[in-house]
Coordinates of C-alpha atoms in Angstrom, one line a residue:
M1 CA -141.3 -71.3 -146.8
F2 CA -140.5 -68.0 -148.6
E3 CA -138.8 -68.0 -152.0
K4 CA -137.5 -64.5 -151.9
V5 CA -137.1 -62.0 -149.0
L6 CA -136.6 -58.3 -149.4
I7 CA -134.4 -56.8 -146.7
A8 CA -135.6 -53.4 -145.8
N9 CA -132.5 -52.3 -143.9
R10 CA -128.8 -51.6 -144.2
G11 CA -125.5 -52.4 -142.5
E12 CA -124.7 -55.4 -140.4
I13 CA -128.3 -56.4 -139.7
A14 CA -129.0 -56.5 -143.5
L15 CA -126.0 -58.7 -143.9
R16 CA -127.1 -60.9 -140.9
I17 CA -130.6 -61.4 -142.5
H18 CA -129.1 -62.2 -145.9
R19 CA -126.9 -64.9 -144.4
A20 CA -129.8 -66.5 -142.6
C21 CA -131.8 -66.5 -145.8
R22 CA -129.0 -67.9 -147.8
E23 CA -128.6 -70.8 -145.4
M24 CA -132.3 -71.5 -145.7
G25 CA -132.2 -71.5 -149.5
I26 CA -134.1 -68.2 -149.8
K27 CA -133.2 -65.6 -152.4
T28 CA -132.7 -62.1 -151.2
V29 CA -133.3 -58.6 -152.5
A30 CA -131.3 -55.7 -151.0
V31 CA -132.7 -52.2 -151.1
H32 CA -130.2 -49.3 -150.7
S33 CA -129.8 -45.6 -150.8
T34 CA -127.4 -44.0 -153.3
V35 CA -124.6 -43.8 -150.8
D36 CA -125.0 -47.5 -149.9
A37 CA -124.6 -48.8 -153.5
N38 CA -121.3 -50.5 -152.5
A39 CA -122.5 -51.9 -149.2
M40 CA -121.6 -55.6 -148.5
H41 CA -125.2 -56.8 -148.3
V42 CA -125.9 -55.1 -151.7
K43 CA -123.0 -56.9 -153.3
L44 CA -124.0 -60.3 -151.9
A45 CA -127.8 -60.2 -152.4
D46 CA -129.4 -61.9 -155.5
E47 CA -130.9 -58.6 -156.5
A48 CA -130.5 -55.0 -155.5
V49 CA -132.8 -52.0 -155.9
C50 CA -131.9 -48.3 -155.3
I51 CA -134.8 -46.7 -153.4
G52 CA -133.6 -43.1 -153.0
P53 CA -131.0 -40.6 -152.0
A54 CA -128.9 -40.7 -148.8
P55 CA -131.4 -39.1 -146.3
A56 CA -133.2 -42.0 -144.5
K57 CA -136.6 -40.2 -145.0
D58 CA -136.1 -40.5 -148.7
S59 CA -134.9 -44.1 -148.8
Y60 CA -135.0 -46.5 -145.8
L61 CA -138.2 -44.7 -144.4
N62 CA -139.8 -44.5 -147.8
K63 CA -142.6 -47.0 -147.4
A64 CA -143.9 -46.8 -151.0
A65 CA -140.5 -47.2 -152.5
I66 CA -139.7 -50.3 -150.5
I67 CA -143.1 -52.0 -151.3
S68 CA -142.7 -51.1 -154.9
A69 CA -139.2 -52.8 -154.9
A70 CA -140.8 -55.9 -153.3
I71 CA -143.5 -56.0 -156.0
M72 CA -141.1 -55.4 -158.8
T73 CA -138.7 -58.2 -157.7
G74 CA -141.4 -60.7 -156.8
A75 CA -140.4 -60.8 -153.1
D76 CA -143.0 -62.7 -151.0
A77 CA -141.8 -61.3 -147.7
I78 CA -140.1 -58.2 -146.2
H79 CA -137.7 -58.3 -143.3
P80 CA -137.4 -54.9 -141.6
G81 CA -134.4 -55.7 -139.3
Y82 CA -134.3 -53.1 -136.5
G83 CA -134.7 -49.4 -136.5
F84 CA -136.2 -47.6 -139.6
L85 CA -139.6 -49.2 -140.3
S86 CA -139.2 -52.3 -138.1
E87 CA -141.8 -51.1 -135.5
N88 CA -144.0 -49.1 -137.8
A89 CA -147.5 -50.6 -137.7
E90 CA -148.7 -48.6 -140.7
F91 CA -145.9 -50.1 -142.8
A92 CA -146.6 -53.6 -141.6
E93 CA -150.3 -53.1 -142.6
M94 CA -149.3 -51.7 -146.0
V95 CA -147.0 -54.7 -146.6
E96 CA -149.8 -57.2 -145.8
A97 CA -152.3 -55.2 -147.9
H98 CA -150.1 -55.9 -150.9
G99 CA -150.1 -59.7 -150.3
I100 CA -146.6 -59.7 -148.9
T101 CA -145.6 -61.2 -145.5
F102 CA -144.1 -58.8 -142.9
I103 CA -141.5 -60.7 -141.0
G104 CA -142.4 -59.6 -137.5
P105 CA -145.4 -59.5 -135.2
S106 CA -148.8 -58.4 -136.2
P107 CA -149.5 -54.7 -136.8
K108 CA -151.9 -54.8 -133.9
M109 CA -149.2 -55.9 -131.5
I110 CA -146.7 -53.4 -132.9
R111 CA -149.1 -50.6 -132.4
M112 CA -150.0 -51.8 -128.9
M113 CA -146.4 -52.0 -127.7
G114 CA -145.3 -48.9 -129.6
D115 CA -147.3 -46.7 -127.4
K116 CA -145.9 -46.8 -123.8
V117 CA -149.2 -46.0 -122.2
T118 CA -151.1 -48.9 -123.9
A119 CA -148.1 -51.1 -123.5
K120 CA -148.1 -50.6 -119.8
K121 CA -151.8 -51.4 -119.6
A122 CA -151.2 -54.6 -121.6
A123 CA -148.3 -55.5 -119.3
I124 CA -150.5 -55.1 -116.2
E125 CA -153.3 -57.2 -117.8
S126 CA -150.9 -59.9 -118.8
G127 CA -149.2 -60.2 -115.4
L128 CA -146.0 -58.3 -115.8
P129 CA -144.6 -56.3 -112.9
V130 CA -144.7 -52.5 -113.6
I131 CA -143.2 -49.4 -112.1
P132 CA -145.7 -47.4 -110.0
G133 CA -147.1 -44.6 -112.1
S134 CA -150.0 -42.6 -113.5
E135 CA -153.0 -44.4 -114.9
G136 CA -152.5 -43.4 -118.5
E137 CA -151.9 -39.9 -120.0
V138 CA -151.2 -37.0 -117.7
K139 CA -152.6 -33.8 -119.4
T140 CA -151.9 -30.9 -117.1
V141 CA -149.2 -29.7 -114.6
E142 CA -151.8 -29.9 -111.9
D143 CA -152.4 -33.6 -112.6
A144 CA -148.6 -34.1 -112.8
L145 CA -148.2 -32.6 -109.3
M146 CA -151.0 -34.8 -108.0
W147 CA -149.3 -38.0 -109.4
G148 CA -145.9 -36.8 -108.1
E149 CA -147.4 -36.6 -104.6
K150 CA -149.1 -39.9 -104.9
I151 CA -146.2 -41.8 -106.3
G152 CA -143.5 -40.1 -104.3
Y153 CA -140.5 -38.2 -105.6
P154 CA -138.3 -38.5 -107.6
V155 CA -140.5 -39.2 -110.6
I156 CA -139.9 -39.2 -114.4
V157 CA -142.2 -37.6 -117.0
K158 CA -142.0 -39.8 -120.2
A159 CA -143.3 -39.5 -123.7
A160 CA -145.8 -42.2 -124.6
A161 CA -144.3 -42.6 -128.1
G162 CA -140.7 -42.1 -126.8
G163 CA -137.4 -43.8 -127.4
G164 CA -133.7 -43.2 -127.2
G165 CA -134.1 -41.1 -124.1
K166 CA -136.1 -38.3 -125.8
G167 CA -139.2 -36.9 -124.1
M168 CA -137.9 -38.0 -120.7
K169 CA -137.4 -35.5 -117.8
V170 CA -136.9 -36.1 -114.1
A171 CA -138.5 -34.1 -111.3
H172 CA -136.8 -34.6 -107.9
N173 CA -139.4 -32.5 -106.0
P174 CA -142.7 -30.5 -106.7
S175 CA -140.8 -27.3 -107.6
E176 CA -139.2 -29.1 -110.6
M177 CA -142.4 -30.7 -111.8
A178 CA -143.7 -27.8 -114.0
D179 CA -140.5 -27.5 -116.0
A180 CA -140.1 -31.3 -116.3
F181 CA -143.7 -31.7 -117.5
T182 CA -143.5 -28.9 -120.0
L183 CA -140.1 -29.8 -121.4
A184 CA -141.0 -33.5 -121.8
K185 CA -144.2 -32.6 -123.7
N186 CA -142.4 -30.2 -126.0
E187 CA -139.6 -32.6 -126.7
A188 CA -142.1 -35.4 -127.3
K189 CA -144.1 -33.3 -129.8
S190 CA -141.0 -32.2 -131.7
S191 CA -139.4 -35.7 -131.7
F192 CA -142.5 -37.9 -132.3
A193 CA -145.3 -35.5 -133.3
N194 CA -147.1 -36.8 -130.2
D195 CA -147.0 -34.9 -127.0
V196 CA -148.8 -37.5 -124.8
V197 CA -146.8 -38.1 -121.6
Y198 CA -147.2 -40.1 -118.4
I199 CA -145.4 -40.3 -115.1
E200 CA -143.6 -43.1 -113.3
K201 CA -141.5 -43.5 -110.2
Y202 CA -137.9 -42.7 -111.0
L203 CA -135.6 -45.6 -110.0
Q204 CA -132.2 -44.2 -109.1
T205 CA -129.7 -47.1 -109.5
P206 CA -131.5 -49.8 -111.6
R207 CA -130.0 -52.2 -114.1
H208 CA -131.5 -52.7 -117.5
I209 CA -132.5 -56.4 -117.9
E210 CA -134.3 -57.7 -121.0
I211 CA -135.8 -61.0 -121.8
Q212 CA -135.7 -62.5 -125.4
I213 CA -139.1 -63.9 -126.5
L214 CA -139.8 -66.1 -129.5
G215 CA -143.3 -67.4 -130.4
D216 CA -145.2 -68.9 -133.3
N217 CA -148.8 -68.5 -134.7
Y218 CA -150.0 -71.6 -132.7
G219 CA -149.6 -70.4 -129.1
N220 CA -146.1 -71.7 -128.6
V221 CA -143.9 -69.2 -126.7
V222 CA -140.4 -69.6 -125.2
H223 CA -138.0 -67.3 -123.6
L224 CA -134.3 -67.4 -124.4
G225 CA -133.0 -66.0 -121.1
E226 CA -131.9 -62.5 -120.2
R227 CA -129.4 -59.9 -121.4
D228 CA -127.9 -57.2 -119.2
C229 CA -127.9 -53.9 -121.2
S230 CA -127.1 -51.5 -118.3
L231 CA -123.9 -50.1 -119.9
Q232 CA -125.5 -47.1 -121.6
R233 CA -124.5 -43.6 -122.7
N234 CA -127.3 -41.1 -123.4
H235 CA -129.7 -44.0 -123.1
Q236 CA -127.9 -45.8 -125.9
K237 CA -126.5 -49.3 -125.2
V238 CA -122.8 -49.7 -125.5
L239 CA -121.9 -53.2 -124.2
E240 CA -124.3 -56.0 -123.4
E241 CA -123.8 -59.4 -121.7
S242 CA -125.7 -62.6 -121.0
P243 CA -126.5 -63.8 -118.5
S244 CA -126.6 -60.9 -116.1
P245 CA -124.1 -61.0 -113.2
A246 CA -126.8 -59.4 -111.0
L247 CA -129.3 -62.3 -111.1
N248 CA -129.2 -65.7 -109.5
P249 CA -130.7 -68.8 -111.1
E250 CA -134.0 -68.5 -109.3
Q251 CA -134.5 -64.9 -110.3
R252 CA -133.7 -65.5 -114.0
K253 CA -136.0 -68.6 -114.1
Q254 CA -138.8 -66.6 -112.5
I255 CA -138.6 -63.5 -114.7
G256 CA -138.2 -65.7 -117.8
E257 CA -141.3 -67.6 -117.0
I258 CA -143.3 -64.5 -116.2
A259 CA -142.3 -62.9 -119.5
A260 CA -143.1 -66.0 -121.6
N261 CA -146.5 -66.5 -119.9
A262 CA -147.4 -62.9 -120.4
M263 CA -146.7 -63.1 -124.1
K264 CA -148.6 -66.3 -124.4
K265 CA -151.6 -64.6 -122.7
L266 CA -151.3 -61.7 -125.2
G267 CA -151.1 -64.1 -128.2
Y268 CA -147.7 -62.7 -129.2
S269 CA -146.0 -64.3 -132.2
N270 CA -142.5 -63.7 -133.7
V271 CA -139.5 -62.3 -131.9
G272 CA -139.8 -59.7 -129.2
T273 CA -137.8 -58.4 -126.3
I274 CA -139.4 -57.3 -123.0
E275 CA -137.2 -54.7 -121.2
F276 CA -137.2 -54.3 -117.4
L277 CA -135.6 -52.1 -114.9
Y278 CA -134.2 -54.1 -112.0
E279 CA -133.5 -52.6 -108.6
N280 CA -133.3 -54.1 -105.1
G281 CA -134.4 -57.6 -106.2
Q282 CA -137.5 -56.3 -108.1
F283 CA -138.3 -56.2 -111.8
Y284 CA -140.3 -53.5 -113.4
F285 CA -141.7 -53.5 -117.0
L286 CA -140.1 -50.8 -119.1
E287 CA -141.2 -51.5 -122.7
M288 CA -141.3 -54.1 -125.4
N289 CA -139.4 -54.1 -128.6
T290 CA -141.4 -55.9 -131.3
R291 CA -138.4 -56.7 -133.5
V292 CA -135.0 -58.4 -133.5
Q293 CA -132.5 -56.6 -131.2
V294 CA -129.0 -55.3 -132.0
E295 CA -127.7 -57.5 -129.2
H296 CA -129.4 -60.7 -130.2
P297 CA -126.1 -62.5 -131.0
I298 CA -125.2 -62.9 -127.3
T299 CA -128.4 -64.8 -126.8
E300 CA -127.7 -66.9 -129.8
A301 CA -124.2 -67.6 -128.3
V302 CA -125.5 -68.9 -125.0
T303 CA -128.5 -70.8 -126.3
G304 CA -127.4 -72.0 -129.7
V305 CA -130.7 -70.8 -131.2
D306 CA -130.5 -68.9 -134.5
I307 CA -133.0 -66.2 -133.7
V308 CA -133.2 -64.6 -137.2
R309 CA -133.7 -68.0 -138.8
D310 CA -136.5 -68.9 -136.5
Q311 CA -138.1 -65.5 -136.9
I312 CA -138.3 -66.2 -140.7
R313 CA -139.6 -69.7 -140.1
V314 CA -142.5 -68.7 -137.8
S315 CA -143.4 -65.8 -140.1
S316 CA -143.8 -68.3 -142.9
G317 CA -146.3 -70.3 -140.8
A318 CA -144.0 -72.9 -139.4
V319 CA -144.3 -74.3 -135.9
L320 CA -141.6 -73.1 -133.5
G321 CA -140.5 -76.7 -133.1
Y322 CA -139.2 -76.7 -129.6
K323 CA -140.4 -76.1 -126.0
Q324 CA -139.0 -74.3 -123.0
E325 CA -137.4 -77.4 -121.6
D326 CA -135.5 -77.8 -124.9
I327 CA -133.6 -74.5 -124.3
H328 CA -130.3 -75.0 -122.6
F329 CA -128.0 -72.1 -121.5
N330 CA -124.3 -72.6 -122.0
G331 CA -121.7 -70.2 -120.6
Y332 CA -121.5 -66.4 -120.9
A333 CA -121.3 -63.9 -123.8
M334 CA -120.6 -60.2 -124.3
E335 CA -121.1 -57.9 -127.2
C336 CA -119.2 -54.6 -127.8
R337 CA -120.8 -52.1 -130.2
I338 CA -118.0 -50.6 -132.2
N339 CA -118.9 -47.1 -133.5
A340 CA -117.2 -44.8 -135.9
E341 CA -116.8 -42.1 -133.2
D342 CA -114.0 -40.4 -131.3
P343 CA -113.6 -42.7 -128.2
E344 CA -113.5 -39.7 -125.9
T345 CA -115.6 -36.9 -127.4
F346 CA -118.0 -39.3 -129.2
V347 CA -118.1 -37.0 -132.3
P348 CA -119.1 -39.2 -135.3
W349 CA -116.1 -40.0 -137.5
P350 CA -117.3 -41.2 -141.0
G351 CA -114.8 -41.7 -143.7
K352 CA -112.9 -44.3 -145.8
I353 CA -111.7 -47.4 -144.1
G354 CA -108.0 -48.3 -144.7
Q355 CA -106.8 -51.5 -143.2
W356 CA -109.6 -53.7 -141.8
H357 CA -108.7 -56.8 -139.8
V358 CA -111.3 -58.6 -137.6
P359 CA -110.3 -60.8 -134.7
G360 CA -110.9 -64.6 -134.9
G361 CA -110.4 -67.7 -132.8
L362 CA -112.7 -69.9 -130.8
D363 CA -116.1 -68.4 -129.9
V364 CA -115.3 -65.0 -131.4
R365 CA -117.9 -63.5 -133.8
V366 CA -117.9 -60.2 -135.7
D367 CA -121.1 -58.9 -137.3
S368 CA -120.3 -56.1 -139.7
G369 CA -120.9 -54.9 -143.2
M370 CA -117.6 -53.1 -143.4
Y371 CA -114.5 -53.9 -145.5
A372 CA -111.2 -52.3 -146.4
G373 CA -111.8 -49.4 -148.9
Y374 CA -115.4 -48.9 -147.8
T375 CA -116.5 -45.4 -147.0
V376 CA -118.6 -45.0 -143.9
P377 CA -121.3 -42.5 -144.7
P378 CA -122.3 -39.7 -142.4
N379 CA -126.0 -40.2 -142.9
Y380 CA -126.8 -43.0 -140.6
D381 CA -126.1 -44.6 -137.2
S382 CA -122.4 -44.7 -136.5
M383 CA -122.1 -48.4 -135.5
V384 CA -119.7 -50.2 -137.8
A385 CA -119.3 -53.6 -136.1
K386 CA -120.4 -55.8 -133.3
L387 CA -117.8 -57.9 -131.5
I388 CA -119.4 -60.9 -129.8
V389 CA -117.4 -63.3 -127.6
H390 CA -118.6 -66.5 -125.8
G391 CA -116.9 -68.6 -123.2
R392 CA -117.6 -71.1 -120.4
T393 CA -117.0 -68.5 -117.6
R394 CA -117.5 -64.8 -117.3
N395 CA -113.8 -64.3 -116.5
G396 CA -112.9 -66.4 -119.5
V397 CA -115.1 -64.2 -121.7
L398 CA -113.4 -61.0 -120.4
M399 CA -109.9 -62.5 -121.2
R400 CA -111.1 -63.5 -124.7
L401 CA -112.7 -60.1 -125.3
R402 CA -109.5 -58.3 -124.2
R403 CA -107.5 -60.3 -126.7
A404 CA -110.1 -59.8 -129.5
L405 CA -110.2 -56.1 -129.0
E406 CA -106.4 -56.0 -129.3
E407 CA -106.6 -57.8 -132.6
F408 CA -109.3 -55.6 -134.1
V409 CA -107.7 -53.2 -136.6
I410 CA -109.8 -50.4 -138.2
E411 CA -107.7 -47.7 -139.9
G412 CA -108.8 -44.5 -141.6
I413 CA -111.5 -43.7 -139.1
R414 CA -111.7 -43.3 -135.3
T415 CA -113.6 -45.9 -133.4
T416 CA -114.8 -46.7 -129.8
I417 CA -112.5 -49.8 -129.5
P418 CA -110.3 -47.9 -127.0
L419 CA -113.4 -47.2 -124.9
H420 CA -114.3 -50.8 -124.7
Q421 CA -110.8 -51.7 -123.7
K422 CA -111.0 -49.3 -120.8
I423 CA -114.4 -50.5 -119.7
I424 CA -113.5 -54.2 -119.5
A425 CA -110.3 -53.4 -117.6
D426 CA -112.2 -51.5 -114.8
P427 CA -112.4 -53.5 -111.5
E428 CA -116.1 -52.6 -111.0
F429 CA -117.1 -53.9 -114.4
I430 CA -115.0 -57.0 -113.9
D431 CA -116.9 -57.6 -110.7
G432 CA -120.2 -57.0 -112.4
Q433 CA -120.9 -54.0 -110.1
Y434 CA -122.6 -51.5 -112.4
N435 CA -126.0 -50.0 -113.2
I436 CA -127.5 -47.8 -116.0
H437 CA -125.7 -44.7 -114.7
W438 CA -122.3 -46.4 -114.2
L439 CA -120.9 -45.7 -117.7
E440 CA -121.6 -42.0 -117.7
Q441 CA -120.0 -41.7 -114.2
F442 CA -117.0 -43.7 -115.5
L443 CA -116.7 -41.4 -118.5
A444 CA -116.9 -38.3 -116.3
E445 CA -114.2 -39.6 -113.9
N446 CA -111.9 -40.5 -116.8
K447 CA -112.4 -37.0 -118.3
K448 CA -111.4 -35.4 -115.0
K449 CA -108.2 -37.5 -114.8
S450 CA -107.2 -36.5 -118.3
E451 CA -107.7 -32.8 -117.7

């Protein structure tokens, strides 16, 4: 087992990793930018190293500074968390080249799944169902028109290196294809320095269903069920739940087994999440995230598996220690992402936190690095907390979540707590009747009512 782990991240995930390490008897090193010197994980870690000024490119994305901090402190492993360098194959290779363990899958696997074209090819070869689309890169408008005709409109032009909704444009008919193709390529180049695009059938009312995978270096792979992440705004997840209200037991068993078998065939090790679009009873591979997910706590709630702990264990060379039949699913869980944003305009709202009171009680969990008196910086993602609630029934979870949101007090900044209160009170959400477009339609309707 590792003796010292450097946590190459910030905020709630850095604190989450620190807590897992502490419970395993592992010392931690926190790295931080100048504006994060007073962050909670920095205060709690055994050692802390400042790696640069506030801009992420000069600190949390500074590969050399992070590796130098690991060498200087004698860390034998680096945990990247999510975001930043967590899916950067070059960084993982640099870490390993310095004799330090990267807590994540192999650089080869990160690189394969990081490019959506190669990921789709790997998905097909490993038996995952995929959305009908082009065979690799589409280079010209003429080729794009050919594929549009072959697949059938509407289609979506997508950046191979994309993420967060960037480099994605929909064409509903041939007359829209040229603009969609050009705009997607230009946006991909400016966002990812890579203008490779491909084309897929555009699903109009799908749900976003993802399967949590966990494997070791000895061919053992299990799935930990599904999460429904369909509540999104601008392609960013807002609220997640597990299990999905859209699936029946046979469907979730089937897609879980397909996902686990595919990863076993690929030789995947460590944590990973396979994301699907689900429409009319069919699953279609979307992408794979080769890291721990923001929403992993709801899976931990319904399975009892400590995902971060087991991620560290298998990275150290340990055997997973359990099989698929050992995984038991218990009840329901939901997670609300609480952001420092105006709940109506979504304008970021950094600033100093006044009173801070988190909800408690049975099966209520709050993951956050915030505290009273802490100043939320304007330099990073606006998420300040995750509220996770578990219960025996979905209705019970909704009642508990309603109560927990009422108890949550964050003064000094605006947050999206009121938005979550509106969402979980809506009859369609209560009935589980939503898809990936539902939230934006809900927001538009609420805006009209308030005008």
